[in-house]
Amino acid sequence: MSAADAAGALFATLSAGEPAGVWSAPGRVNLIGEHTDYNDGFVLPFAIEARTHAAVGARADGRVRVASTFADEAVEVGLAELDALFPARRDEIPEWARYPLGVAWTLRPSASGDVPGVDIALASDVPVGAGLSSSAAIEGAVAVALDELWGLGLDRRALAAAGRRAENEAVGAPTGIMDQTASMLGQADAAIFLDCRTLQTQIIPLGFAEAQLEVLVIDTGVKHAHATGGYAERRASCELGARLLGVPSLRDVTAADLPRAAQVLDEVTFRRVRHIVTENQRVLETVRTLRESGPLAIGALLLASHASMRDDFEISVPELDTAVDAALSAGAIGSRMTGGGFGGAAIALVPSDRVAAAADAVTTAFAASGFAAPHVFTVTPSAGARRD
Ligand code: ADP
Ligand code: MG
């Protein structure tokens, strides 16, 4: 059963009537620009074809009920209770339900008058926790649905911001705006160039189809945990670096400043800073290269990004390095880990006729290293959130 049908079937268990509609939003892959978002820098993600679907219908009683194929039980709260629940008492809500209920909470004040309650049934084919942002997909699907059902008339940026606020405050995950922006603004065969300082975006055609390139995702299965450990530590290093260099954020440091940075900073902080500075440059260079030369020319930039994350930022793991090396050896033109690091997924840009060989090479290399088998699949840059 497709995820859209599964959402419809789940809706039928919630409500006797038909849903008002089915809305969906995609996951995303970040092509390049890692850990640059919270440094006010640049990122270049694209939406993928895997989507989360929300079958949604209005209720007369002012209640919000959310159900997911992901969870055993529906969760129900009153619209009037949302302000008391979020953020103060969010722990009373099962974590998965905080995403859709959090979006309802952030969007409700945008309505001019009263809004009806809703039943929301969710089903997804975005793998959870694989670095493909199932969280932005669930937020995006609910946001476009409520925007329409509640007659809010918000634009896509506002809906992305609502999703982010839900994730930050209702869920409690300190993430940036990249994922929601990609899920909202995605277009077929294109990436979204996002300036995380100004929040300006540009659609950048990728031309993968014409160049007969496919994007292979290699999900290592190694779990990442955003809120904890390494991620928070890297953020703290970046903040320290900016403070010691006397700038508002590392966005304001250029390659020309690096020699001075090397004198001012301790060795580890310097390497963290160097990753952010060079990664921002690589994003700009990737956008320029895509425009001027096309996608076959961006391989070296992807590789340099991976090396910087492995050596300077130190957020790779042996599984990710193995995936990148194996994909390259089997004909990928570029490859890098993607997402926050410490596990998750790598991507490889592979000529169509080499996809099977690259997937085989990765699987074989994992087995040879004694790693658990990776999950290897292709993704296609695809359209953003919409009513289906
Ligand atoms: P990622 O975004 O990389 O997949 P996150 O930890 O940010 O990982 O978000 C995953 C969480 O989002 C899940 O643990 C779950 O709470 C929630 N989630 C995602 N998709 C669904 C879904 N279809 N139904 C219910 N909850 C979901
Ligand atoms: Mg997420």
Short mmCIF file of C-alpha atoms and ligand atoms in Angstrom, two decimals:
data_model
loop_
_atom_site.label_atom_id
_atom_site.label_comp_id
_atom_site.label_asym_id
_atom_site.label_seq_id
_atom_site.Cartn_x
_atom_site.Cartn_y
_atom_site.Cartn_z
CA MET A 1 0.00 0.00 0.00
CA SER A 2 1.30 3.48 -0.82
CA ALA A 3 1.82 5.89 2.06
CA ALA A 4 -1.03 8.04 0.70
CA ASP A 5 -3.40 5.04 0.79
CA ALA A 6 -2.12 4.06 4.23
CA ALA A 7 -2.90 7.55 5.52
CA GLY A 8 -6.41 7.29 4.08
CA ALA A 9 -6.95 3.85 5.62
CA LEU A 10 -5.74 5.07 8.99
CA PHE A 11 -8.05 8.09 8.74
CA ALA A 12 -10.98 5.70 8.33
CA THR A 13 -10.18 4.25 11.78
CA LEU A 14 -10.37 7.75 13.29
CA SER A 15 -13.48 9.09 11.66
CA ALA A 16 -16.60 7.86 9.93
CA GLY A 17 -16.40 10.56 7.27
CA GLU A 18 -14.01 11.12 4.39
CA PRO A 19 -10.93 13.31 4.97
CA ALA A 20 -11.10 16.79 3.49
CA GLY A 21 -7.94 15.91 1.62
CA VAL A 22 -4.51 14.31 1.71
CA TRP A 23 -1.47 16.55 1.89
CA SER A 24 2.15 15.47 1.75
CA ALA A 25 5.66 16.78 2.22
CA PRO A 26 9.00 15.19 1.35
CA GLY A 27 12.17 14.31 3.20
CA ARG A 28 15.39 15.87 2.02
CA VAL A 29 19.03 15.23 1.32
CA ASN A 30 21.63 17.89 1.86
CA LEU A 31 23.85 17.99 -1.22
CA ILE A 32 26.47 20.14 0.48
CA GLY A 33 26.83 22.56 3.41
CA GLU A 34 27.08 20.70 6.72
CA HIS A 35 26.91 22.33 10.16
CA THR A 36 26.88 25.67 8.34
CA ASP A 37 23.20 26.35 9.12
CA TYR A 38 23.64 27.35 12.76
CA ASN A 39 26.70 29.40 11.78
CA ASP A 40 24.53 31.70 9.64
CA GLY A 41 26.04 30.12 6.52
CA PHE A 42 24.96 28.41 3.31
CA VAL A 43 23.33 25.06 2.58
CA LEU A 44 22.18 23.33 -0.61
CA PRO A 45 19.56 20.64 0.13
CA PHE A 46 17.02 19.07 -2.19
CA ALA A 47 13.65 17.44 -1.49
CA ILE A 48 13.37 13.72 -2.27
CA GLU A 49 10.52 11.58 -3.57
CA ALA A 50 9.90 9.85 -0.22
CA ARG A 51 7.05 11.71 1.49
CA THR A 52 4.93 11.81 4.60
CA HIS A 53 1.20 11.91 3.87
CA ALA A 54 -1.41 13.43 6.12
CA ALA A 55 -5.10 12.62 5.60
CA VAL A 56 -6.89 15.41 7.45
CA GLY A 57 -10.51 16.24 8.17
CA ALA A 58 -12.26 18.84 10.31
CA ARG A 59 -14.04 18.00 13.59
CA ALA A 60 -16.87 19.97 15.12
CA ASP A 61 -15.78 19.56 18.75
CA GLY A 62 -12.56 21.61 18.87
CA ARG A 63 -10.40 18.54 19.49
CA VAL A 64 -7.22 17.60 17.63
CA ARG A 65 -6.56 13.91 17.14
CA VAL A 66 -3.37 12.61 15.58
CA ALA A 67 -2.64 9.04 14.53
CA SER A 68 0.32 7.53 12.73
CA THR A 69 1.07 4.14 11.23
CA PHE A 70 4.24 4.67 13.24
CA ALA A 71 2.45 4.53 16.62
CA ASP A 72 0.00 2.18 18.30
CA GLU A 73 -2.42 4.75 19.63
CA ALA A 74 -3.94 8.03 18.55
CA VAL A 75 -3.30 11.08 20.73
CA GLU A 76 -6.07 13.56 21.39
CA VAL A 77 -6.00 17.04 22.91
CA GLY A 78 -8.28 20.07 22.79
CA LEU A 79 -7.26 23.05 20.64
CA ALA A 80 -7.70 25.18 23.74
CA GLU A 81 -5.16 23.06 25.65
CA LEU A 82 -2.31 23.48 23.16
CA ASP A 83 -1.00 26.71 24.69
CA ALA A 84 -0.78 25.13 28.11
CA LEU A 85 0.94 22.00 26.78
CA PHE A 86 3.64 23.64 24.68
CA PRO A 87 6.35 24.09 25.54
CA ALA A 88 5.98 23.75 29.31
CA ARG A 89 4.23 20.39 29.57
CA ARG A 90 5.35 18.81 26.30
CA ASP A 91 6.69 15.78 28.17
CA GLU A 92 3.09 14.67 28.72
CA ILE A 93 2.73 14.08 24.96
CA PRO A 94 4.38 11.08 23.25
CA GLU A 95 7.36 12.37 21.32
CA TRP A 96 6.10 11.54 17.82
CA ALA A 97 2.80 13.36 18.46
CA ARG A 98 4.59 16.55 19.47
CA TYR A 99 5.52 17.10 15.80
CA PRO A 100 1.97 17.32 14.40
CA LEU A 101 0.46 18.82 17.56
CA GLY A 102 3.36 21.28 17.74
CA VAL A 103 2.58 22.46 14.21
CA ALA A 104 -1.09 22.93 15.18
CA TRP A 105 0.08 24.89 18.22
CA THR A 106 2.37 27.20 16.22
CA LEU A 107 -0.16 27.78 13.41
CA ARG A 108 -3.32 28.37 15.39
CA PRO A 109 -2.56 32.01 16.33
CA SER A 110 -2.30 32.81 12.59
CA ALA A 111 -6.04 32.25 12.18
CA SER A 112 -8.20 35.36 12.30
CA GLY A 113 -11.08 33.65 14.09
CA ASP A 114 -12.00 30.28 15.51
CA VAL A 115 -10.71 27.20 13.72
CA PRO A 116 -12.26 23.73 13.69
CA GLY A 117 -10.64 20.77 15.40
CA VAL A 118 -9.00 18.20 13.11
CA ASP A 119 -8.32 14.51 12.72
CA ILE A 120 -4.85 13.91 11.29
CA ALA A 121 -3.79 10.47 10.05
CA LEU A 122 -0.12 10.12 9.11
CA ALA A 123 1.76 7.58 7.03
CA SER A 124 5.24 7.95 5.65
CA ASP A 125 7.76 6.33 3.40
CA VAL A 126 10.57 8.56 4.66
CA PRO A 127 12.87 6.37 6.76
CA VAL A 128 13.08 7.68 10.32
CA GLY A 129 16.40 8.76 11.78
CA ALA A 130 18.35 8.04 8.57
CA GLY A 131 19.27 11.68 8.07
CA LEU A 132 16.54 12.18 5.47
CA SER A 133 14.50 14.43 7.76
CA SER A 134 11.34 12.50 8.39
CA SER A 135 10.77 15.22 10.99
CA ALA A 136 10.54 18.02 8.41
CA ALA A 137 8.31 15.80 6.27
CA ILE A 138 5.78 15.27 9.05
CA GLU A 139 5.85 18.97 9.97
CA GLY A 140 5.49 20.02 6.34
CA ALA A 141 2.57 17.71 5.58
CA VAL A 142 0.66 18.92 8.64
CA ALA A 143 1.55 22.56 8.00
CA VAL A 144 0.22 22.66 4.42
CA ALA A 145 -2.90 20.76 5.48
CA LEU A 146 -3.74 23.11 8.36
CA ASP A 147 -2.88 26.18 6.29
CA GLU A 148 -5.59 25.17 3.85
CA LEU A 149 -8.18 23.75 6.28
CA TRP A 150 -7.86 26.68 8.63
CA GLY A 151 -7.73 29.23 5.77
CA LEU A 152 -4.48 30.78 7.02
CA GLY A 153 -3.07 31.87 3.65
CA LEU A 154 0.53 31.63 4.87
CA ASP A 155 3.38 31.45 2.40
CA ARG A 156 5.84 28.58 2.25
CA ARG A 157 8.51 30.37 4.25
CA ALA A 158 6.06 30.99 7.08
CA LEU A 159 5.01 27.34 7.01
CA ALA A 160 8.66 26.25 7.12
CA ALA A 161 9.22 28.56 10.09
CA ALA A 162 6.19 27.07 11.84
CA GLY A 163 7.63 23.58 11.38
CA ARG A 164 10.95 24.65 12.78
CA ARG A 165 9.35 26.30 15.78
CA ALA A 166 7.34 23.15 16.44
CA GLU A 167 10.50 21.07 16.32
CA ASN A 168 12.49 23.48 18.51
CA GLU A 169 9.86 24.28 21.13
CA ALA A 170 7.20 21.58 21.04
CA VAL A 171 9.58 18.65 20.44
CA GLY A 172 12.66 20.20 22.02
CA ALA A 173 15.16 19.53 19.20
CA PRO A 174 17.50 22.49 18.53
CA THR A 175 17.55 22.31 14.71
CA GLY A 176 17.92 24.98 12.05
CA ILE A 177 15.59 25.94 9.19
CA MET A 178 17.24 23.92 6.41
CA ASP A 179 15.11 20.79 6.52
CA GLN A 180 11.77 22.56 6.57
CA THR A 181 12.86 24.93 3.79
CA ALA A 182 13.86 22.03 1.55
CA SER A 183 10.64 20.15 2.28
CA MET A 184 8.50 23.21 1.54
CA LEU A 185 10.30 24.67 -1.48
CA GLY A 186 11.65 21.58 -3.27
CA GLN A 187 11.28 21.25 -7.05
CA ALA A 188 11.95 18.39 -9.45
CA ASP A 189 15.62 18.07 -10.40
CA ALA A 190 16.55 21.16 -8.40
CA ALA A 191 18.17 22.08 -5.10
CA ILE A 192 17.41 24.99 -2.77
CA PHE A 193 20.28 27.33 -2.09
CA LEU A 194 19.53 28.78 1.33
CA ASP A 195 21.34 31.62 3.04
CA CYS A 196 20.73 30.80 6.69
CA ARG A 197 21.41 34.42 7.73
CA THR A 198 19.02 36.25 5.43
CA LEU A 199 16.77 33.21 4.82
CA GLN A 200 16.84 34.09 1.14
CA THR A 201 16.49 31.12 -1.17
CA GLN A 202 17.20 30.39 -4.81
CA ILE A 203 16.14 27.34 -6.79
CA ILE A 204 19.23 25.85 -8.41
CA PRO A 205 18.61 23.41 -11.28
CA LEU A 206 20.69 20.28 -10.73
CA GLY A 207 20.51 18.74 -14.18
CA PHE A 208 21.08 15.24 -12.78
CA ALA A 209 18.54 13.70 -15.16
CA GLU A 210 20.11 15.18 -18.26
CA ALA A 211 23.62 14.25 -17.12
CA GLN A 212 22.38 10.72 -16.34
CA LEU A 213 23.45 10.97 -12.74
CA GLU A 214 21.74 9.31 -9.81
CA VAL A 215 22.07 10.08 -6.13
CA LEU A 216 22.79 6.98 -4.10
CA VAL A 217 22.03 7.15 -0.38
CA ILE A 218 23.97 4.80 1.85
CA ASP A 219 22.25 4.61 5.23
CA THR A 220 24.82 3.13 7.57
CA GLY A 221 22.21 2.29 10.19
CA VAL A 222 24.47 3.90 12.80
CA LYS A 223 22.13 6.05 14.89
CA HIS A 224 22.71 9.71 15.43
CA ALA A 225 21.28 11.66 18.34
CA HIS A 226 20.95 15.36 17.54
CA ALA A 227 20.26 16.80 20.92
CA THR A 228 23.19 15.16 22.62
CA GLY A 229 26.90 14.66 22.59
CA GLY A 230 28.90 15.50 19.54
CA TYR A 231 26.39 17.75 17.83
CA ALA A 232 26.05 20.06 20.82
CA GLU A 233 29.81 20.00 21.32
CA ARG A 234 30.44 21.10 17.72
CA ARG A 235 27.95 23.91 18.10
CA ALA A 236 29.74 25.04 21.24
CA SER A 237 33.12 24.96 19.44
CA CYS A 238 31.73 27.13 16.67
CA GLU A 239 30.32 29.62 19.17
CA LEU A 240 33.64 29.71 20.99
CA GLY A 241 35.52 30.25 17.73
CA ALA A 242 33.26 33.13 16.71
CA ARG A 243 33.57 34.75 20.13
CA LEU A 244 37.35 34.52 20.21
CA LEU A 245 37.55 35.91 16.68
CA GLY A 246 35.23 38.76 17.60
CA VAL A 247 32.54 38.07 14.99
CA PRO A 248 28.78 37.50 15.40
CA SER A 249 29.05 34.09 13.73
CA LEU A 250 31.49 32.05 11.67
CA ARG A 251 29.69 33.22 8.53
CA ASP A 252 31.72 36.39 9.01
CA VAL A 253 35.08 34.60 8.82
CA THR A 254 36.69 34.21 5.41
CA ALA A 255 39.56 32.09 4.14
CA ALA A 256 41.77 35.18 4.34
CA ASP A 257 41.14 35.30 8.11
CA LEU A 258 42.29 31.74 8.71
CA PRO A 259 46.00 32.48 9.30
CA ARG A 260 45.03 34.89 12.08
CA ALA A 261 42.51 32.36 13.41
CA ALA A 262 45.27 29.78 13.63
CA GLN A 263 47.17 32.09 15.98
CA VAL A 264 44.22 33.07 18.13
CA LEU A 265 42.52 29.69 18.54
CA ASP A 266 43.56 26.41 20.07
CA GLU A 267 44.30 23.70 17.54
CA VAL A 268 40.97 21.85 17.80
CA THR A 269 38.80 24.97 17.70
CA PHE A 270 40.80 26.19 14.72
CA ARG A 271 40.01 23.03 12.77
CA ARG A 272 36.30 23.31 13.65
CA VAL A 273 36.34 26.90 12.39
CA ARG A 274 38.25 25.95 9.25
CA HIS A 275 35.58 23.38 8.37
CA ILE A 276 32.81 25.96 8.58
CA VAL A 277 34.74 28.58 6.61
CA THR A 278 35.75 26.21 3.83
CA GLU A 279 32.35 24.48 3.75
CA ASN A 280 30.60 27.81 3.18
CA GLN A 281 32.98 28.44 0.30
CA ARG A 282 32.29 25.00 -1.12
CA VAL A 283 28.54 25.62 -1.11
CA LEU A 284 29.00 28.87 -3.03
CA GLU A 285 31.41 27.13 -5.38
CA THR A 286 28.96 24.26 -5.93
CA VAL A 287 26.18 26.69 -6.87
CA ARG A 288 28.51 28.48 -9.28
CA THR A 289 29.77 25.21 -10.76
CA LEU A 290 26.25 23.85 -11.27
CA ARG A 291 25.32 27.02 -13.13
CA GLU A 292 28.45 27.29 -15.24
CA SER A 293 29.55 23.70 -15.82
CA GLY A 294 26.76 21.36 -14.72
CA PRO A 295 26.63 18.54 -12.18
CA LEU A 296 29.44 16.42 -13.59
CA ALA A 297 31.85 19.09 -12.33
CA ILE A 298 30.87 19.10 -8.64
CA GLY A 299 32.43 15.79 -7.60
CA ALA A 300 35.64 17.26 -6.19
CA LEU A 301 33.65 19.68 -4.03
CA LEU A 302 31.65 16.83 -2.50
CA LEU A 303 34.86 14.96 -1.76
CA ALA A 304 36.53 17.98 -0.22
CA SER A 305 33.46 18.43 1.97
CA HIS A 306 33.73 14.87 3.21
CA ALA A 307 37.44 15.21 3.92
CA SER A 308 36.79 18.39 5.90
CA MET A 309 34.10 16.72 8.00
CA ARG A 310 36.30 13.69 8.58
CA ASP A 311 39.56 15.49 9.39
CA ASP A 312 38.70 19.01 10.58
CA PHE A 313 35.23 18.74 12.06
CA GLU A 314 35.65 15.07 13.06
CA ILE A 315 32.02 14.05 12.72
CA SER A 316 32.45 11.08 10.41
CA VAL A 317 32.55 7.45 11.53
CA PRO A 318 34.36 4.47 9.91
CA GLU A 319 31.13 3.29 8.27
CA LEU A 320 30.67 6.65 6.51
CA ASP A 321 34.29 6.76 5.36
CA THR A 322 33.99 3.21 4.05
CA ALA A 323 30.80 4.11 2.16
CA VAL A 324 32.45 7.12 0.52
CA ASP A 325 35.62 5.25 -0.44
CA ALA A 326 33.75 2.24 -1.82
CA ALA A 327 31.35 4.38 -3.87
CA LEU A 328 34.27 6.29 -5.37
CA SER A 329 36.17 3.15 -6.21
CA ALA A 330 33.11 1.88 -8.10
CA GLY A 331 32.74 4.99 -10.26
CA ALA A 332 30.93 7.63 -8.20
CA ILE A 333 31.98 11.11 -9.33
CA GLY A 334 31.65 12.45 -5.79
CA SER A 335 30.55 11.29 -2.36
CA ARG A 336 30.23 12.64 1.15
CA MET A 337 28.55 12.00 4.45
CA THR A 338 25.37 14.05 4.77
CA GLY A 339 23.48 15.22 7.83
CA GLY A 340 24.75 15.92 11.31
CA GLY A 341 27.28 13.12 11.41
CA PHE A 342 28.27 10.47 13.97
CA GLY A 343 26.36 7.98 11.84
CA GLY A 344 23.43 8.39 9.50
CA ALA A 345 23.92 8.41 5.77
CA ALA A 346 26.36 9.19 3.00
CA ILE A 347 25.44 10.22 -0.53
CA ALA A 348 27.21 9.41 -3.76
CA LEU A 349 26.68 11.00 -7.16
CA VAL A 350 26.85 8.08 -9.58
CA PRO A 351 26.47 7.71 -13.36
CA SER A 352 23.23 5.79 -14.00
CA ASP A 353 25.04 2.81 -15.48
CA ARG A 354 27.27 2.49 -12.39
CA VAL A 355 24.55 2.55 -9.73
CA ALA A 356 24.29 -1.21 -9.27
CA ALA A 357 28.08 -1.57 -9.18
CA ALA A 358 28.45 1.21 -6.64
CA ALA A 359 25.75 -0.27 -4.41
CA ASP A 360 27.44 -3.67 -4.61
CA ALA A 361 30.83 -2.20 -3.83
CA VAL A 362 29.51 -0.48 -0.72
CA THR A 363 27.72 -3.58 0.53
CA THR A 364 30.83 -5.71 -0.07
CA ALA A 365 33.11 -3.21 1.67
CA PHE A 366 30.81 -3.11 4.72
CA ALA A 367 30.82 -6.90 4.95
CA ALA A 368 34.63 -6.98 4.63
CA SER A 369 34.94 -4.49 7.51
CA GLY A 370 32.51 -6.41 9.71
CA PHE A 371 29.92 -3.59 9.66
CA ALA A 372 26.18 -4.30 9.67
CA ALA A 373 24.77 -4.29 6.13
CA PRO A 374 23.93 -0.75 4.98
CA HIS A 375 20.62 0.22 3.40
CA VAL A 376 21.45 1.50 -0.09
CA PHE A 377 18.92 3.22 -2.35
CA THR A 378 18.61 6.05 -4.86
CA VAL A 379 16.76 9.32 -4.33
CA THR A 380 15.49 11.79 -6.91
CA PRO A 381 15.31 15.55 -6.38
CA SER A 382 11.56 16.12 -6.20
CA ALA A 383 8.70 18.53 -5.53
CA GLY A 384 8.03 20.03 -2.12
CA ALA A 385 4.93 19.99 0.08
CA ARG A 386 1.55 19.92 -1.68
CA ARG A 387 -2.04 18.78 -1.63
CA ASP A 388 -2.18 15.41 -3.34
P1 ADP B 1 15.08 12.44 10.99
O1 ADP B 1 14.41 13.75 10.80
O2 ADP B 1 16.52 12.47 10.57
O3 ADP B 1 14.37 11.30 10.36
P2 ADP B 1 14.50 13.06 13.72
O4 ADP B 1 14.95 12.47 15.01
O5 ADP B 1 14.71 14.50 13.46
O6 ADP B 1 15.12 12.15 12.56
O7 ADP B 1 12.92 12.82 13.57
C1 ADP B 1 12.40 11.51 13.71
C2 ADP B 1 11.19 11.54 14.64
O8 ADP B 1 10.10 12.20 13.97
C3 ADP B 1 10.67 10.16 14.95
O9 ADP B 1 11.36 9.59 16.04
C4 ADP B 1 9.22 10.46 15.28
O10 ADP B 1 9.11 10.96 16.59
C5 ADP B 1 8.89 11.59 14.32
N1 ADP B 1 8.29 11.08 13.07
C6 ADP B 1 8.81 11.10 11.84
N2 ADP B 1 7.96 10.57 10.93
C7 ADP B 1 6.87 10.19 11.61
C8 ADP B 1 5.62 9.57 11.26
N3 ADP B 1 5.33 9.22 10.01
N4 ADP B 1 4.73 9.33 12.25
C9 ADP B 1 5.01 9.69 13.52
N5 ADP B 1 6.14 10.27 13.91
C10 ADP B 1 7.07 10.52 12.98
MG MG B 2 14.98 15.54 11.74
#
